[in-house]
Coordinates of C-alpha atoms in Angstrom, one line a residue:
X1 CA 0.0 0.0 0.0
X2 CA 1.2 3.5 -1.2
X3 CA 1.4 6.8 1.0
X4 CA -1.9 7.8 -1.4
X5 CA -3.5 5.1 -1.1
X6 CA -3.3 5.3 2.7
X7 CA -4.3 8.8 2.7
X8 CA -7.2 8.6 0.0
X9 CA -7.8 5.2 -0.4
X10 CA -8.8 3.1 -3.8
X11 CA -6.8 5.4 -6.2
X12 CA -9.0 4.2 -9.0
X13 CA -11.6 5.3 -7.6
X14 CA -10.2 8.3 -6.2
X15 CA -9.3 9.7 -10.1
X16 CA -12.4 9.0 -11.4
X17 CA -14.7 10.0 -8.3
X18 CA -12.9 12.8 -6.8
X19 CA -9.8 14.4 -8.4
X20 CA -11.1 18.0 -9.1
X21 CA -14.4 17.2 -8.7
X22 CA -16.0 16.2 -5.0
X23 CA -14.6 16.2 -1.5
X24 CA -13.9 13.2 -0.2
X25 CA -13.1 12.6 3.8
X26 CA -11.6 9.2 5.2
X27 CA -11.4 9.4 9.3
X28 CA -8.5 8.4 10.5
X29 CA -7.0 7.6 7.6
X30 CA -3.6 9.0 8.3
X31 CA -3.1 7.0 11.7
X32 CA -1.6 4.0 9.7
X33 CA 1.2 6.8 8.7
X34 CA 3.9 7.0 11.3
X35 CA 6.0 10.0 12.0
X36 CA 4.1 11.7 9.2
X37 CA 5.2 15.6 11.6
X38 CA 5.1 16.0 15.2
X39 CA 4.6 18.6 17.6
X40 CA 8.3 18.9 17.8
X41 CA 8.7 18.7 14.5
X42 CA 7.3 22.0 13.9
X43 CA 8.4 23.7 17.1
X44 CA 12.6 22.6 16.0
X45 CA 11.8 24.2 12.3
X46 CA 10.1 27.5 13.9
X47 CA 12.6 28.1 16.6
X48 CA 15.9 26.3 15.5
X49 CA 16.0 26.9 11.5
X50 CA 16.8 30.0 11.3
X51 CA 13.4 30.1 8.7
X52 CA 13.6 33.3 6.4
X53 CA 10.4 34.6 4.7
X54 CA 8.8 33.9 2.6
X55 CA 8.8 30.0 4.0
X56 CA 6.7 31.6 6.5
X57 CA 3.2 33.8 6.6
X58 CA 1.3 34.6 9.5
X59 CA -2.2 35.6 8.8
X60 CA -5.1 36.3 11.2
X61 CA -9.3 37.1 10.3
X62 CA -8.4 37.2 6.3
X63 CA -5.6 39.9 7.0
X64 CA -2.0 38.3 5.9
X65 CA 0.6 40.7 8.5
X66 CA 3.6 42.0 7.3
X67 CA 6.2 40.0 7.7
X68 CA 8.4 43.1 8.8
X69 CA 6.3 42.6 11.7
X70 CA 8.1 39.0 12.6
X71 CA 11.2 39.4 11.2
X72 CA 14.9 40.4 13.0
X73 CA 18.0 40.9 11.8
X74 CA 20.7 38.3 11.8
X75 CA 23.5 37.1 10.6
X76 CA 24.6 34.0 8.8
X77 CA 28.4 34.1 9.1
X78 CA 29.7 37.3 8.2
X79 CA 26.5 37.5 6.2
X80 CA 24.0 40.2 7.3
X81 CA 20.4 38.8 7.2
X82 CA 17.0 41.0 7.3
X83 CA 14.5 38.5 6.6
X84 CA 14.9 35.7 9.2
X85 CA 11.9 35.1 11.2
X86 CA 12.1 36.4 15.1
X87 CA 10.3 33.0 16.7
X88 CA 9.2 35.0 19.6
X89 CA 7.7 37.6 17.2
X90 CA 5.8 34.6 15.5
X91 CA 4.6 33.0 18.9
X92 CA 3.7 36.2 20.0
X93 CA 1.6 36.9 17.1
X94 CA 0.0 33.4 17.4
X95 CA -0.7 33.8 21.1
X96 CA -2.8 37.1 19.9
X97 CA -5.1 34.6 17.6
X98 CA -3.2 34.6 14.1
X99 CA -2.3 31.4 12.4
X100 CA 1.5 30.6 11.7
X101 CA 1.9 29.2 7.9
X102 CA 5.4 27.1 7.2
X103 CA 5.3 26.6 3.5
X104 CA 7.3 24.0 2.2
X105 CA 8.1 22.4 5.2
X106 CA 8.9 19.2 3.4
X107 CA 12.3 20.8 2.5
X108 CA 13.3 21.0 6.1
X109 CA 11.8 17.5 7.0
X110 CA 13.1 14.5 5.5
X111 CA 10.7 12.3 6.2
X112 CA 7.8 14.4 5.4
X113 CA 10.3 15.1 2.0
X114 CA 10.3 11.1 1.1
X115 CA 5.8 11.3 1.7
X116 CA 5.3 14.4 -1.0
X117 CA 7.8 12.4 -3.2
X118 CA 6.1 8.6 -2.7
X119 CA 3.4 10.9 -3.7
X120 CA 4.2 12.6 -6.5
X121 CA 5.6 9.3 -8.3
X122 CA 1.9 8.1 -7.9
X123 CA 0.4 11.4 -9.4
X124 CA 2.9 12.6 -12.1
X125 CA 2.6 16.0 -10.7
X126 CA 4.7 18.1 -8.0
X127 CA 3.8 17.7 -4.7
X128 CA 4.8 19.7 -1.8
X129 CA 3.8 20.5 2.0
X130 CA 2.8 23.4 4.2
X131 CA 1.9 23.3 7.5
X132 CA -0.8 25.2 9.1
X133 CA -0.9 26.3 13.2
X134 CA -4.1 27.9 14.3
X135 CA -4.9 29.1 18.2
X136 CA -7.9 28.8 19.3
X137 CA -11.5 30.4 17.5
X138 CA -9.0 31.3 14.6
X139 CA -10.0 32.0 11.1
X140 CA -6.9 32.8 8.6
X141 CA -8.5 33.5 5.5
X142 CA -11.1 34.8 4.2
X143 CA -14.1 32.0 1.8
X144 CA -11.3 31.2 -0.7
X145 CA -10.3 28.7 -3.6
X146 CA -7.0 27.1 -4.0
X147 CA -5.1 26.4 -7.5
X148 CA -4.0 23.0 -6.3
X149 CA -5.5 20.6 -5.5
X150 CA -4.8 19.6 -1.5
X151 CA -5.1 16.8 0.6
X152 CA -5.5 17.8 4.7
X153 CA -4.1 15.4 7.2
X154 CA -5.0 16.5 10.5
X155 CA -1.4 16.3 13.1
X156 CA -3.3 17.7 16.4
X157 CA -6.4 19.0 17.8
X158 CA -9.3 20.0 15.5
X159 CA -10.4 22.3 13.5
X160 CA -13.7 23.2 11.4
X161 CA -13.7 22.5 7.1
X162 CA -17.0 24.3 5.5
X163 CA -17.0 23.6 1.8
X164 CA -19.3 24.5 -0.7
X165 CA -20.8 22.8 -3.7
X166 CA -19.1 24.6 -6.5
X167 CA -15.8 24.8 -8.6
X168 CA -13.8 27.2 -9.7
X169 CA -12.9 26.6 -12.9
X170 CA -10.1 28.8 -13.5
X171 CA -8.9 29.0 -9.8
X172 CA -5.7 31.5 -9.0
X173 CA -3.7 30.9 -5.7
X174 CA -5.6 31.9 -2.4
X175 CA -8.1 33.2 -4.6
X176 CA -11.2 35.1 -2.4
X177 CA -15.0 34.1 -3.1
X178 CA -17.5 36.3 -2.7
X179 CA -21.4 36.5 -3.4
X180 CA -21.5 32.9 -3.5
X181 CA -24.5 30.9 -3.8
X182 CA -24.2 27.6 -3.1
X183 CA -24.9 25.0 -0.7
X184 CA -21.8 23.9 1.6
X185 CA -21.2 20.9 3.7
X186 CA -19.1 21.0 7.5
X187 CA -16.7 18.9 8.0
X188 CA -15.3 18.5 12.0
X189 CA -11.9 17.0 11.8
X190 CA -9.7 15.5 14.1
X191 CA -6.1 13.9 15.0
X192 CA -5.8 11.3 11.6
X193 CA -8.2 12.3 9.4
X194 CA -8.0 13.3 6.0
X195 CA -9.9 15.5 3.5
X196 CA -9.3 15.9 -0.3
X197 CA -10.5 19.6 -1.2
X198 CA -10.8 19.5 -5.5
X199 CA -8.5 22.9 -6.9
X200 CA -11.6 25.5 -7.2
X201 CA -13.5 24.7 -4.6
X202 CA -14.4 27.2 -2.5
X203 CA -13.8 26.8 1.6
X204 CA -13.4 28.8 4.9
X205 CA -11.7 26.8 7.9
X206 CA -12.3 27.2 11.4
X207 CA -10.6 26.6 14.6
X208 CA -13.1 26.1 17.9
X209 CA -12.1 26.2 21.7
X210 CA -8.6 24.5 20.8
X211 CA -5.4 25.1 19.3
X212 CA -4.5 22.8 15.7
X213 CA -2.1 22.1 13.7
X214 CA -2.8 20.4 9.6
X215 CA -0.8 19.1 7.2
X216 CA -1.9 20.5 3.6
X217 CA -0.2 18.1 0.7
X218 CA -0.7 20.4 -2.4
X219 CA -0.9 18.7 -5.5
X220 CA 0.4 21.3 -8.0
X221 CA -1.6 20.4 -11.2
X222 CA -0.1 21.0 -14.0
X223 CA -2.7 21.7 -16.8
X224 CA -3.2 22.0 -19.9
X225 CA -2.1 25.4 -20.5
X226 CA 1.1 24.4 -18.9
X227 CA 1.6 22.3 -21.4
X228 CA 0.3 24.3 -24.4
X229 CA 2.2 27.2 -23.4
X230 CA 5.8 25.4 -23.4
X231 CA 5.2 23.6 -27.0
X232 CA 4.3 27.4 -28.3
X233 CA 7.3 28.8 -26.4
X234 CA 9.9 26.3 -28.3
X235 CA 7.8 26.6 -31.5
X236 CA 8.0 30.5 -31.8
X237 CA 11.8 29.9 -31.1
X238 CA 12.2 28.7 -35.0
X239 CA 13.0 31.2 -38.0
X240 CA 9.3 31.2 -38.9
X241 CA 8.4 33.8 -36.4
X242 CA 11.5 35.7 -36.2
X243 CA 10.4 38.5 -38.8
X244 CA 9.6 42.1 -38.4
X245 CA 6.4 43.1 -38.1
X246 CA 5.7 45.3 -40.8
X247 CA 7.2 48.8 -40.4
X248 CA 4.9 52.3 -41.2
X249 CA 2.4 54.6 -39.0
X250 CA 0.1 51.8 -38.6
X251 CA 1.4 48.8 -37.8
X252 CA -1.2 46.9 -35.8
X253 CA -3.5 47.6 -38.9
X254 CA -1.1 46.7 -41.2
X255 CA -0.2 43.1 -39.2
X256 CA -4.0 42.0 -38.2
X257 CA -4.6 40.8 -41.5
X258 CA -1.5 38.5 -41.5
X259 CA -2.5 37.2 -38.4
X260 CA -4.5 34.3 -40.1
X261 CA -1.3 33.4 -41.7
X262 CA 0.8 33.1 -38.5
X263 CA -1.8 31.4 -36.5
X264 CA -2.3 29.0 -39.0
X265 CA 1.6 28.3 -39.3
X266 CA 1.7 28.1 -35.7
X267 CA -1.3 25.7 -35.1
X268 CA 0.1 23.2 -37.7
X269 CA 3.5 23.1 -36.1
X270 CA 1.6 22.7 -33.2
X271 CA -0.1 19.5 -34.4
X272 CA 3.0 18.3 -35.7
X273 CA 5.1 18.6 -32.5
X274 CA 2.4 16.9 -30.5
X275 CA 4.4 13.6 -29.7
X276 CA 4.7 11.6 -26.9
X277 CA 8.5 12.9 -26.7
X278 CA 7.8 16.8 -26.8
X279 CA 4.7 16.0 -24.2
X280 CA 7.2 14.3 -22.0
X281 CA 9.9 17.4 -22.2
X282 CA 6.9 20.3 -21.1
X283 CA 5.9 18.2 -18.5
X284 CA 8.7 16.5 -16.7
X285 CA 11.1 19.5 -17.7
X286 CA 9.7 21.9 -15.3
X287 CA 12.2 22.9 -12.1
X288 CA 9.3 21.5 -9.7
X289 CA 10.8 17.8 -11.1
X290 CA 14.3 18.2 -10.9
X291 CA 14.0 18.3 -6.8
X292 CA 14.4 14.1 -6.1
X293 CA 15.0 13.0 -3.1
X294 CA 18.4 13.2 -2.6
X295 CA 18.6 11.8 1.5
X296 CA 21.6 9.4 1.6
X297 CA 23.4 10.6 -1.1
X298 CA 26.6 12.0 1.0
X299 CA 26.8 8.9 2.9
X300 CA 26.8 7.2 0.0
X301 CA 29.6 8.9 -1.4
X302 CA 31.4 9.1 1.8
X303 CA 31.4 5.1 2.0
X304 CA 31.8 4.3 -1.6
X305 CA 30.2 0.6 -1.3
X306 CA 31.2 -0.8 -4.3
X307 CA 28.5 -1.2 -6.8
X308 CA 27.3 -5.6 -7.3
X309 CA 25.8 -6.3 -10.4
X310 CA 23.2 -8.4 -8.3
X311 CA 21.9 -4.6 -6.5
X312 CA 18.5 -3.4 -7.9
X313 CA 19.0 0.5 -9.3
X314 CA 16.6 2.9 -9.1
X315 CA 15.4 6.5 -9.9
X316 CA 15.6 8.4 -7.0
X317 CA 11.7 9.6 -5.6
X318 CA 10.9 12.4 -7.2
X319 CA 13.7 12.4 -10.2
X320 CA 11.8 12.2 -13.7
X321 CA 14.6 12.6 -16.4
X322 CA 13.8 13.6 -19.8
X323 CA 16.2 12.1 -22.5
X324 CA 17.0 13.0 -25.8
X325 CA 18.2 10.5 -28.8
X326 CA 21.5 13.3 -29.1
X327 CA 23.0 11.4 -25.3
X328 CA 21.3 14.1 -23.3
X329 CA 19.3 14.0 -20.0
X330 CA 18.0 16.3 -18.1
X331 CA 16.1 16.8 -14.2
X332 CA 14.2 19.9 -13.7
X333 CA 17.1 22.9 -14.9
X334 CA 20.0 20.6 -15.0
X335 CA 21.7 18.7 -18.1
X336 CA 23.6 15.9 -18.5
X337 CA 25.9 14.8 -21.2
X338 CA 25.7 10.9 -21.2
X339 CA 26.5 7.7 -23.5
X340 CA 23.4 6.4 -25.3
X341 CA 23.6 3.6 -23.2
X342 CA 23.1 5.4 -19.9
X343 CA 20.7 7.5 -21.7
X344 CA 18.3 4.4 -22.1
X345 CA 19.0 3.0 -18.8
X346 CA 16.8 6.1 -17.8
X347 CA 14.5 5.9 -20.0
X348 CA 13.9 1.9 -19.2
X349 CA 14.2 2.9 -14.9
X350 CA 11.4 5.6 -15.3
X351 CA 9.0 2.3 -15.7
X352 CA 10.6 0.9 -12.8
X353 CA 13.9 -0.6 -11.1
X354 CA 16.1 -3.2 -11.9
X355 CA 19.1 -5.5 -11.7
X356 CA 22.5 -3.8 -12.5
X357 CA 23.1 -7.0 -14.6
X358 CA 19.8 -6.0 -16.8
X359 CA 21.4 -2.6 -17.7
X360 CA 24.2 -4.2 -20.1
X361 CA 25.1 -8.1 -21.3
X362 CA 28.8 -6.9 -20.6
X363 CA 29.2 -6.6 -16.7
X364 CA 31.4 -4.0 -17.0
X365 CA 29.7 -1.5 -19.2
X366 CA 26.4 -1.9 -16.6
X367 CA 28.6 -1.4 -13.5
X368 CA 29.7 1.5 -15.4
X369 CA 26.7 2.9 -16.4
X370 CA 25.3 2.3 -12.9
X371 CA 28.1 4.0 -10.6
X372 CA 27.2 7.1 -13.2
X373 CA 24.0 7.3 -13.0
X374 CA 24.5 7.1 -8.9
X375 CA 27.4 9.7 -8.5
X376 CA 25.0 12.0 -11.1
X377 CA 22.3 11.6 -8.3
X378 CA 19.7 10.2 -10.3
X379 CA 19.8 6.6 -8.8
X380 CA 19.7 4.5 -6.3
X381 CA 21.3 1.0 -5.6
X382 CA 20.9 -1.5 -2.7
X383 CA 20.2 -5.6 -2.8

C-alpha cells in the first residue's frame, strides 16, 4: 500500500470519483502513517531553522501581517540577514489569535520530504507541503479557492472544514469568493483524518475552543495550459516567427490581416510537435521535477560501497529525467551529457527498477553505467 492510497484510499476510484471534482473525507486515515510531523517537528523548524520569509506567513481574520512585523535581523556568518523570522515575534503573534503558515516544510523534514515524493511518483505532478498552526476560534483567511489541489491530514487538535458545492474553474492561488451561492457541507476533523478539497472549490476553515495544527499536501496540477504554453514557447523559437512586423504609421493595422497566416503556421507546427517525446519534455522538464530525493546521497559517497551487479538501481523519488536521442538527459534545470547507453537506462528505470546486470550483457559497461547514474544523483542501488 502507497502513502496515497493510505491517505485517499482506492486510487482508482479516487481519479475517477474525486480528483477536481468532490470532497472526499476518510477518518483516521492517516493514523496507519507514522512520523508523518510531530509537535516537535514544527516547534525545532520554527525556533531552531533559522526560517527566512517567505517559508513563512502569518495571517489572522483574512488579514496576511507583514512580515516586517516578525522578522529580525541576523547574521549567517559574516552575512548580514533581514528577513529571518524572530520565533518569539511569531509566537507572540500566534498567542494574539493569528495562524503561523510554514510553506514547504517538506524541504526542512526529510521524512515528510520522502511522503510528497512517494506521492508525486503516484500522481505525475509536484507535490509539496505546508503546515498550518491555528490558536484557538482562529480564522486565517477569508471563503477562498485554492489552485492546487490539496489533501488535509490533520497532526493535532481539530479544527472546522466548511465547503461548498461549487468549482472554480479557473482558480488563482488563495483566490477570495464572494457573493457565492451555493450550498456547503461541514466537515469536524480530528487527529488522523483526512480530507481531499478539488482545486476550485471554495472553503473557509475554522478553529473552535482549541489550538490545531494540519498538514496541507498540495498537488500542484499542471494543466493544460502548462503544457500548451511550453510547446508554443519552443515553437516560436524557429526562424518562422523571427520577422519584423511590418514597419509604417500603422502597424497593428497593417499586421492583423496576416495574423490568419501566422496562427495557421503556428497551429500546424503545433499538431505536428504533438508527440509523446515533446509532451514528455513540457511536462517532466519543469524545475518542480528536478528536486528528487536526494537523502543518503553524501553517505553514500562518503562510503563508496562498491556497486554488485546483483543490486537493484533505481530513480531516485521524485527524479523524472527527460532524454533526448542526441545522449542528453536532463532533471528539472539541470543537463547531462551521457553515452546512449546510460541515456536508455533512464528511459527503461522511469517504468521501474532493476538489476545492475539487466542494464548491459557486458558486466562492465552496466557497473559502469550504474556508478554514473549514482554519483549524477539520479539513482539509487541497494540488494
Amino acid at each position: 500500500m502507497t502513502a496515497l492510497s493510505t491517505l485517499i484510499g482506492d486510487v482508482d476510484e479516487f481519479f475517477s470519483r474525486h480528483l477536481g471534482k468532490a470532497a472526499l473525507h476518510r477518518p483516521g486515515a492517516a493514523s496507519n502513517l507514522k512520523n508523518l510531523i510531530s509537535v516537535e517537528d514544527i516547534d525545532r523548524v520554527l525556533t531552531g531553522s533559522a526560517l527566512r520569509t517567505p517559508g513563512v506567513r502569518i495571517a489572522k481574520d483574512g488579514t496576511v501581517i507583514p512580515a516586517d512585523r516578525y522578522v529580525a535581523k541576523s547574521t549567517l556568518g559574516y552575512a548580514d540577514l533581514g528577513d529571518v523570522v524572530d520565533p518569539v515575534k511569531a509566537v507572540r503573534f500566534f498567542r494574539g489569535g493569528a495562524t503561523i503558515v510554514l510553506g514547504t516544510v517538506n524541504l526542512l523534514l526529510p521524512h515528510l520530504h520522502a511522503l510528497c515524493k512517494d506521492i508525486e511518483t503516484d500522481l505525475g505532478h509536484p507535490v509539496d507541503a505546508n503546515v498550518y498552526v491555528a490558536p484557538p476560534h482562529a480564522r486565517a483567511f477569508e471563503v477562498h479557492c485554492d489552485a492546487q489541489d490539496i489533501i488535509i491530514v490533520q497532526i493535532h487538535g481539530s479544527k472546522r472544514w466548511e465547503l461548498f458545492d461549487a468549482i472554480v474553474p479557473n482558480p488563482g492561488g488563495g483566490k477570495v469568493v464572494s457573493d457565492l451561492d451555493a450550498s456547503s457541507s461541514t466537515y469536524e476533523l480530528r487527529e488522523g483524518d483526512v480530507l481531499y478539497v478539488p482545486r476550485g472549490m471554495p472553503h473557509l476553515v475554522r478553529t473552535a475552543d482549541a489550538s490545531s495544527i494540519h498538514l496541507t499536501l498540495s498537488i500542484n496540477t499542471l494543466t493544460w495550459a502548462d503544457l500548451l504554453r511550453g510547446l508554443v514557447l519552443e515553437i516560436l523559437r524557429s526562424d518562422d516567427f523571427a520577422g519584423a512586423l511590418p514597419l509604417g504609421h500603422d502597424v497593428a493595422g497593417q499586421a492583423a490581416p496576416m495574423m490568419r497566416k501566422y496562427a495557421d503556421l503556428l497551429s500546424a507546427a503545433l499538431a505536428d510537435r504533438a508527440d509523446a517525446d515533446a509532451v514528455d519534455r513540457i511536462v517532466y522538464g519543469r524545475t518542480a521535477f528536478g528536486d528528487g530525493l536526494k537523502t543518503g546521497l553524501f553517505r553514500q559517497a562518503l562510503l563508496d560501497t562498491p556497486i554488485d551487479l546483483a543490486d537493484r538501481i533505481a530513480l531516485r523519488p521524485g527524479t523524472w529525467p527527460v532524454t533526448t536521442d542526441d545522449g542528453r538527459v536532463t532533471v528539472g534545470d539541470t543537463g547531462f551529457r551521457l553515452p546512449r547507453e546510460a541515456v536508455e537506462t533512464c528511459r527503461r528505470l522511469r517504468k521501474g527498477p532493476m538489476k545492475v546486470a539487466e542494464i548491459s550483457p557486458a558486466p562492465d559497461e552496466a557497473l559502469k553505467i550504474a556508478s554514473a547514474l549514482v554519483t549524477l544523483g539520479l539513482c539509487t542501488t541497494g540488494s
